[in-house]
Every structure is written in structure tokens, then in C-alpha cells.
Coordinates of C-alpha atoms and ligand atoms in Angstrom, one line a residue:
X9 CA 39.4 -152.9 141.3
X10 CA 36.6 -154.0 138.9
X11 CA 33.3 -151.6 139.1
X12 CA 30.5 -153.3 138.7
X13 CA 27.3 -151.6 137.1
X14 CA 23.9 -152.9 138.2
X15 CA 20.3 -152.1 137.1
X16 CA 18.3 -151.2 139.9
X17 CA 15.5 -153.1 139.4
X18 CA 17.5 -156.4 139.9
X19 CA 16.4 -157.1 143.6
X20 CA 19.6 -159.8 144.2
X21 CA 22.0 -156.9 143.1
X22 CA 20.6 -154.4 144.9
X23 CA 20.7 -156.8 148.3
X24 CA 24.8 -157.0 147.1
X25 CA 25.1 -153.4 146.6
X26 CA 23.3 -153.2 150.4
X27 CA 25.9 -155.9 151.4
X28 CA 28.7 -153.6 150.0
X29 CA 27.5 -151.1 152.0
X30 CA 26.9 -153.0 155.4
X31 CA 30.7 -154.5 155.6
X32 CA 32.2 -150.8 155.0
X33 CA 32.6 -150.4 150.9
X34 CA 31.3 -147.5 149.2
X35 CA 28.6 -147.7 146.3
X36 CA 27.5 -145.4 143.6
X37 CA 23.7 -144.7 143.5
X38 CA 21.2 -142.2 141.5
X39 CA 19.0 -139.9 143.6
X40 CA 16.6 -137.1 142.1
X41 CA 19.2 -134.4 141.8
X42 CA 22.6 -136.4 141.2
X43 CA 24.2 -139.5 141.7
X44 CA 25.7 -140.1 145.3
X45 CA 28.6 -141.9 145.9
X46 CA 27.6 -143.6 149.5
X47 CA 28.9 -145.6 152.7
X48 CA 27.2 -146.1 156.0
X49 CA 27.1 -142.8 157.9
X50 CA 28.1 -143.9 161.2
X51 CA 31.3 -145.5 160.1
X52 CA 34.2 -143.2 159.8
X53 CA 36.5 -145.9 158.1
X54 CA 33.6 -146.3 155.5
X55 CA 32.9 -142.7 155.4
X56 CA 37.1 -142.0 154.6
X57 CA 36.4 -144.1 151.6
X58 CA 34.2 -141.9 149.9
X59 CA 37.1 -139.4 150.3
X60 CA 39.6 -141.6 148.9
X61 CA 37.9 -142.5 145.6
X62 CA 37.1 -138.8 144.8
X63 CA 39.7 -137.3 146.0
X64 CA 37.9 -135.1 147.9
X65 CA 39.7 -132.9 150.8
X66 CA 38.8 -133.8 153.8
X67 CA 37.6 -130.7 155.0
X68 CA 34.5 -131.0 152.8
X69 CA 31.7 -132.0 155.0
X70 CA 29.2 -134.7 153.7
X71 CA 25.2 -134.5 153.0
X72 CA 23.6 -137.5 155.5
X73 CA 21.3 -139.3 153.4
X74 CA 17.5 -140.5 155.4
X75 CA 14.4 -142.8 154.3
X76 CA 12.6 -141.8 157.0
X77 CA 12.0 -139.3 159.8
X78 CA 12.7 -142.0 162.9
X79 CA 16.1 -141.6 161.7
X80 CA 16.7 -138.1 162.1
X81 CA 16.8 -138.2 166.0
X82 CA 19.9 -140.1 165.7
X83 CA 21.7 -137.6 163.3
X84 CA 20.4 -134.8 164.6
X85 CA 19.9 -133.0 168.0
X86 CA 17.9 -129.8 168.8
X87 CA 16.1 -129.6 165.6
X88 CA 14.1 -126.4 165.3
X89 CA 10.0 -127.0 164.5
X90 CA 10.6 -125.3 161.3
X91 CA 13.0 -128.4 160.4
X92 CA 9.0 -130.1 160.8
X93 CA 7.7 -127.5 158.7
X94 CA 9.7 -128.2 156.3
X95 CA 9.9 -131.9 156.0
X96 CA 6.0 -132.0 155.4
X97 CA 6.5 -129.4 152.2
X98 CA 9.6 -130.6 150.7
X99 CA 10.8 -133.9 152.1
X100 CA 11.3 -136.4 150.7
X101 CA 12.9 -133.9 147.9
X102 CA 16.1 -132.2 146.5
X103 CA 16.6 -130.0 150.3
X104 CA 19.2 -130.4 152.5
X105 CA 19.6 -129.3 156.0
X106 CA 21.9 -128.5 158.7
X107 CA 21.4 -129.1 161.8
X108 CA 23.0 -129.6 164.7
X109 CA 25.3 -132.9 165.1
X110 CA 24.4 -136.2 167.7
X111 CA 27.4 -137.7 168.8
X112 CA 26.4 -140.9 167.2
X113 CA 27.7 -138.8 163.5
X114 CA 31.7 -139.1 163.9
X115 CA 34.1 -136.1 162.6
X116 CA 34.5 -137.5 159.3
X117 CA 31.2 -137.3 157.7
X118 CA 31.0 -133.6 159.0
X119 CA 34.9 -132.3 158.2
X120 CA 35.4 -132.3 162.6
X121 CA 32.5 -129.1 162.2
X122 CA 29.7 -129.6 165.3
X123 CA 26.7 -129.4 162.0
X124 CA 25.4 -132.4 160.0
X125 CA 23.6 -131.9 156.8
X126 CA 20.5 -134.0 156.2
X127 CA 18.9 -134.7 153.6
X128 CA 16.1 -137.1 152.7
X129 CA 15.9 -137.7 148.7
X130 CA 12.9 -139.2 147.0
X131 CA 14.5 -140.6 144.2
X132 CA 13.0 -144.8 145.4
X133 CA 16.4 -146.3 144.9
X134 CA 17.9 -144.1 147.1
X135 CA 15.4 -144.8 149.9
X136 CA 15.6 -148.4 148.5
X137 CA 19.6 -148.9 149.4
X138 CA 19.2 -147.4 152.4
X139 CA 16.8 -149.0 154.2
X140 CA 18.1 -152.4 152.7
X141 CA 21.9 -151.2 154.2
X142 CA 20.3 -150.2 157.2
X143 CA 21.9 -147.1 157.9
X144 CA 21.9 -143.6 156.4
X145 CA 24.1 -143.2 153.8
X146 CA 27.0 -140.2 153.8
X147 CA 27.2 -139.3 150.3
X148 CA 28.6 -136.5 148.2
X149 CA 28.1 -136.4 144.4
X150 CA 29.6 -139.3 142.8
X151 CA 32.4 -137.2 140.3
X152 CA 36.2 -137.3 140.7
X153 CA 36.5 -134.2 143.0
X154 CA 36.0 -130.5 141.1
X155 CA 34.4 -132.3 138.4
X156 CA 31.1 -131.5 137.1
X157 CA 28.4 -133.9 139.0
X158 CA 27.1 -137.0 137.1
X159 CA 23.6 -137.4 136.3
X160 CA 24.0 -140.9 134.8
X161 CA 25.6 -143.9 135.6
X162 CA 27.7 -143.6 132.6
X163 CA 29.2 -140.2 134.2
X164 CA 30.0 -141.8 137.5
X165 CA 32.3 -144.6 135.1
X166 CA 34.2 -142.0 133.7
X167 CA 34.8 -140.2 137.0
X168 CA 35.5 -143.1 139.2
X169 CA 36.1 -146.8 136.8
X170 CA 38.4 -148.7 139.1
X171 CA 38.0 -147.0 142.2
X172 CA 34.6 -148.2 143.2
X173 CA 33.1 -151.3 143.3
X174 CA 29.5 -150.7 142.3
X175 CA 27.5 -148.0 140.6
X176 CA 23.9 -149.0 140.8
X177 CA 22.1 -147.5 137.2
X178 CA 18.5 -146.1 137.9
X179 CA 18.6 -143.8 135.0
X180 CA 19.1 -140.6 134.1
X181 CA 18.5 -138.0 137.4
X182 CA 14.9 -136.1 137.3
X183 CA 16.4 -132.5 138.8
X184 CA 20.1 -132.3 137.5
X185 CA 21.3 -130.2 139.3
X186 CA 22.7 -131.1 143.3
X187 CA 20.5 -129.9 146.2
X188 CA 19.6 -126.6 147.9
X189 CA 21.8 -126.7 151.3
X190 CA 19.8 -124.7 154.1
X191 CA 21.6 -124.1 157.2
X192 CA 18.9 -124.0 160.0
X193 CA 21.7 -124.0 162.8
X194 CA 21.9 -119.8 162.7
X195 CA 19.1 -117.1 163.9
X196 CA 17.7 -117.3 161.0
X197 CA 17.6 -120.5 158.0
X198 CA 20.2 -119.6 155.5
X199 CA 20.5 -120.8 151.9
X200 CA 24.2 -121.6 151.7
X201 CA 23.5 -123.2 148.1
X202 CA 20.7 -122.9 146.0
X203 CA 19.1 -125.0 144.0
X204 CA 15.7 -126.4 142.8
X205 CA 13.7 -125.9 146.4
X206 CA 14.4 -122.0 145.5
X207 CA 14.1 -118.9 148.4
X208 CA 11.0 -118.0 147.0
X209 CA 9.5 -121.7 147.6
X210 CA 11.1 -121.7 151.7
X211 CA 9.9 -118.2 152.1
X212 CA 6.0 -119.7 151.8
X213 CA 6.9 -121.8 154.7
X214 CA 9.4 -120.2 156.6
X215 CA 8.5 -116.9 158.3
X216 CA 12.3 -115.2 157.9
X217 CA 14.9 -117.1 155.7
X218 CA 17.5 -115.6 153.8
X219 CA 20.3 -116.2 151.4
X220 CA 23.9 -115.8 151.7
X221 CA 25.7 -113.1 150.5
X222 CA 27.3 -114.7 146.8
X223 CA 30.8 -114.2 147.2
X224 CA 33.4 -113.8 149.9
X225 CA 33.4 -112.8 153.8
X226 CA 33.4 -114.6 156.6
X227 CA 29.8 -116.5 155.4
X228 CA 31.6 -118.3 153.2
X229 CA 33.2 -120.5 156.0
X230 CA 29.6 -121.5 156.8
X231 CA 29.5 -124.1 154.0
X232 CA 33.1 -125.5 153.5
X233 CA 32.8 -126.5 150.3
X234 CA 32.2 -123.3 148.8
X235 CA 35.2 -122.3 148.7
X236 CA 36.5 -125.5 146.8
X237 CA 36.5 -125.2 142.9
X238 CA 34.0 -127.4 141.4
X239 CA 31.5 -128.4 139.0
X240 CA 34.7 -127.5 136.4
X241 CA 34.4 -129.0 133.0
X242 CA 37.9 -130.5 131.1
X243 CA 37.1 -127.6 128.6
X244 CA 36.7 -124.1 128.8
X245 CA 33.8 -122.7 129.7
X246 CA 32.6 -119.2 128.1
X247 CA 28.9 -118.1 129.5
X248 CA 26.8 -115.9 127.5
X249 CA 23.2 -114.6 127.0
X250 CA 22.8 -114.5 123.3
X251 CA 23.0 -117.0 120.4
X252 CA 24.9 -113.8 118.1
X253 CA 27.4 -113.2 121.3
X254 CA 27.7 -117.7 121.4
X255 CA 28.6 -117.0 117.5
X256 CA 31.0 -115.0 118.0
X257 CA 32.7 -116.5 120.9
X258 CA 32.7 -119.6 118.5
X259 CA 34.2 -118.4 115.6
X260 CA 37.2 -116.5 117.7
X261 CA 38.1 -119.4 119.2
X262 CA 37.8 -121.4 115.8
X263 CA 40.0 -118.6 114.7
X264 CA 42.9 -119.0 117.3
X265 CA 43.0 -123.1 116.0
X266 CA 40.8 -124.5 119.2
X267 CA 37.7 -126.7 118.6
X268 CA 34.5 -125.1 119.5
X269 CA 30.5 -125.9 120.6
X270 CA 27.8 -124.3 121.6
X271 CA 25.0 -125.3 124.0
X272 CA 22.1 -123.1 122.9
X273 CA 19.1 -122.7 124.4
X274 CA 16.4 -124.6 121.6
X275 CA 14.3 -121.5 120.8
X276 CA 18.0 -120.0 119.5
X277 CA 19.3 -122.5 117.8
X278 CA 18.2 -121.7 114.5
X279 CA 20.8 -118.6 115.0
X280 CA 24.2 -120.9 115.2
X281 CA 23.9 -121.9 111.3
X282 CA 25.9 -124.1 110.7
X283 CA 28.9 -124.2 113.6
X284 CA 29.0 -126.9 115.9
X285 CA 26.1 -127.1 118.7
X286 CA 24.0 -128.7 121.6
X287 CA 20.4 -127.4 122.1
X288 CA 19.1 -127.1 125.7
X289 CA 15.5 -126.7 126.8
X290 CA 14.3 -123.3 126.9
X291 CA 12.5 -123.9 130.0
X292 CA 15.0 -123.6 133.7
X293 CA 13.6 -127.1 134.9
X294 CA 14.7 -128.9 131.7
X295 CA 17.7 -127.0 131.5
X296 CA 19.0 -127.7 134.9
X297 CA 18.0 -131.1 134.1
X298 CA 20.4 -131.7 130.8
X299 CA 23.5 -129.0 131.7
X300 CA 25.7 -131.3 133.0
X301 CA 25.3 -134.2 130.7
X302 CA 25.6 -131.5 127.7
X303 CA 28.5 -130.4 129.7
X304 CA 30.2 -133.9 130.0
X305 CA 29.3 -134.6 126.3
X306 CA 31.1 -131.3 125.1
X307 CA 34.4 -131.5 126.9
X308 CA 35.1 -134.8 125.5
X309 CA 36.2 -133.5 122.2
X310 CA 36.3 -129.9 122.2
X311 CA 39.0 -127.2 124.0
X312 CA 36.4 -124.2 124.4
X313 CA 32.2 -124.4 125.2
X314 CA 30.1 -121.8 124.5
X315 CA 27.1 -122.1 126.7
X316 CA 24.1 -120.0 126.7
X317 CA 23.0 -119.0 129.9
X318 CA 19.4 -120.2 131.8
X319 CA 16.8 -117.9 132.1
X320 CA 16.9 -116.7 135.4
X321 CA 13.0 -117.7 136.6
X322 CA 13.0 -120.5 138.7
X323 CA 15.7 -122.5 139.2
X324 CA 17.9 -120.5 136.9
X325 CA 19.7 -118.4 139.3
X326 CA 21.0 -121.8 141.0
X327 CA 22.1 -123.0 137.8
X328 CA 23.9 -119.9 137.1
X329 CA 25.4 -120.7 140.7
X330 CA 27.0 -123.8 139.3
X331 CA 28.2 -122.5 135.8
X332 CA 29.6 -119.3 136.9
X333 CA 32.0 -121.8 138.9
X334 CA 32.2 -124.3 136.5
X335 CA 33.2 -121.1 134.5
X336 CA 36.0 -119.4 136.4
Ligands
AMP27 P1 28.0 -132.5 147.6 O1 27.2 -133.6 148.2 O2 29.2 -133.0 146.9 O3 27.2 -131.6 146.8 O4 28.6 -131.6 148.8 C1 27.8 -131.3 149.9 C2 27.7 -129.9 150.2 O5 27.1 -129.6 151.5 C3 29.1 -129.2 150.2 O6 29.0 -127.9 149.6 C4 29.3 -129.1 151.7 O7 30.2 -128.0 152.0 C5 27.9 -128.8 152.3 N1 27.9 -129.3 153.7 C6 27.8 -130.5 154.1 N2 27.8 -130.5 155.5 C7 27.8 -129.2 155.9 C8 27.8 -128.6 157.2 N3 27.7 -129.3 158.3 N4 27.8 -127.3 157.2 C9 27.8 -126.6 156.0 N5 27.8 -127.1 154.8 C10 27.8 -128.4 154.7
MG28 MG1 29.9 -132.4 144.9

């Protein structure tokens, strides 16, 4: 198969990638937080696609993908009034929900669970090929499965060349990191992911929400694809807080023969001298934003990265989510 890349300001390729969509293919497509890899969400056949081309097990629920609210009554049934709450805070924005399912969603999308997660993104060319396909979309992050998400077009190539038929290019993603998953299905909202919507932000809104516990017991099961690997780079990943600690790291595994980089946080990188480095924004927002492509950029030709860990204001703690996976 030939994959196509279009721009996404070319209105006639944007009505094809819509036309891909509508007749049960699968496209590529950017939204704020990473690119999706989408098919219409009430057709399983379609939905099995998305599956096939990442390899993704089939027991990993998909993220429902909505341009407006007068399509959540179809996904959704007995939403919550905090759901409402939310949406005029956050939505359209990088927060996903789960709710519970309407028949009208078939088992694929949700892994056979009786939950759909929504989510309604606000990156416009994501709204844009949905309402054009006229569906919501299902769609995971467009990467080979485990692999660290794409936040370009270029990414999604790598991953998926020759097993998709269109990636739609609308630049480089605003958040870079995926979305924070919420389950509102419980007693009480649960973060079962974080990410750039953080507790602190839901708790202004929501009277009791909480987050789940980081690592095993039976909450785990909650969000099934926690306990995939994922977000794993091709090299190996060492996390640490210093530039002296990155050095050192660096020049051991120089030592042993391997080829070695840092990613350093900018205000550091006067530290590394003269070994081989990336800088990252200081800031979480900027870093969260770059991680992944540094990520991508440094496996290519290197067996060990050093990376310098976020701050943890902000969004940091969700990227430290992600790289202390990406790091195991
Ligand atoms: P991705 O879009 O690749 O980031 O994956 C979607 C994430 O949402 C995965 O971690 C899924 O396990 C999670 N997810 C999707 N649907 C549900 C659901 N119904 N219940 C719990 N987690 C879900
Ligand atoms: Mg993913």
C-alpha cells in the first residue's frame, strides 16, 4: 500500500481523506496532543483496521473522537452533569472521558468493556475530518504499537509507511504529549492517565476527583491499556535529574563501546561540554511538547539516551508518567 501525505489546508484532499474514512479505510490525522490514527466509530470492520496497522492488541480500548456535543448522546448513555461541567472548562481540549457505552458503539472500539472514552480535541483538522466523514472518529495514537507517539506527520511515516493509506500533515502537535483519561463511570471521577488537563485543574471544577493509585492492584484493570508497555523508544532510555549524573551516565556507556546522547534541559546544557546532546525547554509545557520528537530523533542513531527529567510543576508529573514507561 502507498501512503499518501496530504497538507491539510488542501480542501480537495481533505474531502478524499473524509472519503477514506466514509467507505471504511483508516486515516492518519494531527490533533493538539498527538496524531490519531482514525476510522468511523460505529464501524467495527473499520474500527479492526486501526488494530491491524498498529498492531495493537485487541484488548486495548479506543478514545471516541467528537466535533460537537449533539454527538455525545449517541456514544454515550447516563452521562453524569459533571460530564457538563466539564465540557464548558476543558472541551474542546486534551481530556478524555469515560462514560458509559450506547449500544450504537460496537465491542471493538471499546475491547467488549460496557465504557466508551470520549474525547472532543480542538486541534481544527481534527474537528475538520470529522465532521467532513460524518461520524466520530475511533482513534488511538498513530505509532506502531509500544512505540513512542508521533507528534508529526513525519513520525506517523516511520511508524506506519505502507500500512496506511493517508496521513493528513497539520504540523507539529501544540501539547505533545497524549491526553488525560478520566473515568467518570465510578463513585467518584478518576484520573486513569494524566496528562496536560492535570488533578489540580479538575479539582477547580469537580467537587471530589481523585487519581489512581500509580502502579499495580486491581485499579489497573480500569484502563486496559496500562498495563501494555508503551511509549518505548528503539534505544535505551536512562532518566536522571542532573546534567553531572546525564555526564556520567554518558561517559559509562561511551565507555562499554555504545553510542550515547543526552537530552538536557536548556538552562543545563552548558554542563554536557562537549558529549553529544539535545536541549529541551526548561519550562513542563515546552518540554512535554518536544519529548517525544527528541525521543524519536535520538533512537535513530544512538543505543543509550540520557534524558533529564521534567520539572515536576504542571504537567511534569504526566510526562514523568510516560518516560518512566518509556524507561523500564
Ligand atoms: P491511546 O489513544 O493510544 O492513547 O490509547 C487510549 C487510552 O485510553 C488507552 O490507555 C486505553 O486503555 C484508554 N481507554 C480507552 N477506552 C477506555 C475505557 N472504556 N475504559 C478505560 N480506559 C480506556
Ligand atoms: Mg497510544
Amino acid at each position: 500500500m502507498i501512503t499518501e501525505i496530504i497538507n491539510s489546508n488542501d480542501k480537495k484532499a481533505m474531502q478524499r481523506a473524509a472519503d477514506i474514512i466514509k467507505s471504511g479505510g483508516v486515516v492518519a490525522f494531527p490533533t493538539e496532543t498527538v496524531y490519531g490514527l482514525g476510522a468511523n466509530a460505529y464501524d467495527d470492520a473499520a474500527v479492526a483496521g486501526i488494530f491491524a496497522a498498529k498492531g495493537r492488541p485487541a484488548d486495548n480500548p479506543l478514545i471516541v473522537h467528537i466535533e460537537n456535543m449533539n454527538m455525545i448522546d449517541d456514544i454515550a448513555v447516563g452521562i453524569p452533569d459533571d460530564f457538563y461541567m466539564l465540557y464548558e472548562r476543558f472541551m474542546p481540549g486534551p481530556l478524555t472521558v469515560i462514560l458509559h457505552k450506547n449500544k450504537k458503539i460496537g465491542g471493538v472500539v471499546t475491547a467488549g468493556l460496557d465504557t466508551v472514552a470520549v474525547r472532543f480535541p480542538r486541534h481544527r483538522t481534527a474537528a475538520e475530518l470529522i465532521k467532513k466523514s460524518g461520524c466520530p472518529l475511533a482513534a488511538p495514537s498513530a505509532n506502531l504499537s509500544t512505540h513512542v507517539s508521533p507528534t508529526s506527520a513525519a513520525h506517523v511515516f516511520d511508524d506506519l509507511n505502507g500500512r496506511i493509506p493517508m496521513i493528513v500533515d497539520g504540523g507539529e502537535c501544540s501539547v505533545g504529549i497524549e491526553s488525560t483519561v478520566l473515568d467518570m463511570t465510578g463513585d467518584i471521577p478518576v484520573i486513569l492517565r494524566p496528562g496536560a488537563i492535570t488533578l489540580d485543574m479538575l479539582k477547580k471544577v469537580l467537587k471530589d476527583v481523585t487519581e489512581q493509585r500509580r502502579f499495580g492492584g486491581a485499579d489497573v484493570v480500569r484502563s486496559p491499556g496500562t498495563k501494555y508497555k508503551h511509549y518505548s523508544t528503539r534505544a535505551e532510555l536512562l532518566l536522571t535529574d542532573t546534567a553531572e549524573e546525564a555526564n556520567a551516565l554518558y561517559d559509562a556507556a561511551c565507555g562499554e563501546g555504545k553510542k550515547a546522547v543526552i537530552i538536557v534541559r536548556t538552562g543545563d546544557a552548558a554542563l554536557c561540554g562537549n558529549r553529544g546532546f539535545f536541549c529541551i525547554p526548561d519550562d513542563p509545557k515546552g518540554y512535554a511538547k518536544k519529548i517525544y520528537s527528541l525521543l524519536r530523533a535520538a533512537e535513530i542513531s544512538h543505543d543509550v539516551i540520557v534524558c533529564q527529567r521534567p520539572e515536576l510543576s504542571g504537567q511534569g508529573a504526566s510526562i514523568m508518567n510516560r518516560l518512566q514507561k518509556a524507561a523500564k
